[in-house]
Amino acid sequence: MEEFIVLASGDTAFNVVKKMLPNPAGSSKDGVTSFNPGDVYSSAQLDWIIDVPLYSSDNLAVIVFVQEKTDGSVPGEIYQAAYIKVTDPKDPPLILGLEGVLVHAAEAIDLYPNPVADILHFETDDALSGELSWKIIDQRGVEFASEQFYFVNGAYEYDTSMIPNGIYYMVIQSKQGALTYKKLIIMHR
C-alpha cells in the first residue's frame, strides 16, 4: 500500500491498497483449528513484482494480517495485524510470520544517549512497539532493570541513575522471548 497519494486535484488519499499478496484470497494454513496468544505461524516469502502504478516509492508500507477463513459469504474475524514502513523498496523488510514483525519493531527502536548518565531515551515510529518490553542485563546475565514499553508519541524514557556504571545489554523482547540485543554503557558523571 502507499501511505498517501496527492491527487491531481490537490486532495490527498491515505492508505491506498496497491496489491493483495499472493492474491486477493490470501493464503491459508491447513490444519490450524485455533489461534491463541503466543502461537507462532510462518508463511513463505513473497516477492512482489511492481506491476501497478506507484505515485511515490518513498511512501510504501506492508500490512500483514491473520484472518479467520470462511466460505466467503461473511468476512472472517481478523485476529492480528501488523504494519511495516518499507524503507528501501528494493530491499523490503522480510516478514517471517508475526514473530518476524515483532523483530522488525524491536530493531526499529532507537536508544540514546549511549553512553547514558541518567535519562535513557527511546524513540520509534513502529506501532507494534507497545507489544514489547525491555530489560537491562550485565555480561553475566544479571538483570538490573526491566519494564514494559509505554511509548507516547513515539517516545519513552527511563532513569538509569540507580544502575551502577558499566557495560550492559539492552534486551528488547516479546512475550515469546528476546528479539534483539543492544549494547548500553552507563556512565554517571
Coordinates of N, CA and C in Angstrom, one line a residue, residues 5 9 16-17 28 33 53 59 61 64 74 114 144-145 148 160 163 171 175 179 182:
I5 N -1.3 9.5 -1.3 CA -1.1 9.9 -2.6 C -1.7 11.3 -2.8
S9 N -6.1 16.8 -8.2 CA -6.9 17.9 -7.7 C -6.3 18.6 -6.4
V16 N -3.6 3.8 0.5 CA -4.1 3.2 -0.8 C -3.6 1.8 -1.0
V17 N -4.4 0.8 -1.0 CA -4.0 -0.6 -1.2 C -3.6 -0.7 -2.7
S28 N -3.7 -19.7 2.9 CA -4.3 -20.4 4.1 C -3.3 -21.4 4.7
T33 N -6.7 -25.2 13.8 CA -8.0 -25.2 14.3 C -8.3 -24.1 15.3
P53 N 0.8 1.0 -10.9 CA 1.5 2.3 -10.9 C 1.7 2.8 -9.4
N59 N 6.7 6.1 -0.1 CA 5.5 6.0 0.8 C 4.9 4.6 0.9
A61 N 4.3 0.8 2.2 CA 4.2 0.1 3.5 C 3.6 -1.3 3.2
V64 N 0.3 -6.9 7.2 CA 0.2 -8.4 7.3 C -0.9 -8.6 8.3
V74 N -19.5 -14.3 4.5 CA -19.3 -13.3 5.5 C -17.8 -13.1 5.8
N114 N 24.1 7.2 24.4 CA 24.8 6.0 24.7 C 26.3 6.3 24.5
F144 N 19.2 -5.9 35.9 CA 19.3 -4.7 36.7 C 18.0 -3.9 36.6
A145 N 17.3 -3.9 35.6 CA 16.0 -3.2 35.4 C 15.2 -3.8 34.3
Q148 N 7.8 -2.7 30.8 CA 7.0 -2.8 29.5 C 7.2 -1.4 28.9
T160 N 18.2 5.8 34.6 CA 19.2 4.8 34.9 C 20.1 5.2 36.0
I163 N 21.4 2.4 38.5 CA 22.2 1.3 37.9 C 23.6 1.7 37.9
V171 N 18.0 -5.7 26.3 CA 17.3 -6.8 25.6 C 15.9 -6.3 25.4
K175 N 6.6 -11.5 24.5 CA 6.2 -12.5 25.4 C 6.9 -13.8 25.1
L179 N 14.2 -10.5 21.3 CA 14.1 -10.2 19.9 C 15.4 -9.6 19.4
K182 N 21.0 -4.8 22.3 CA 21.8 -3.6 22.0 C 22.8 -3.3 23.2

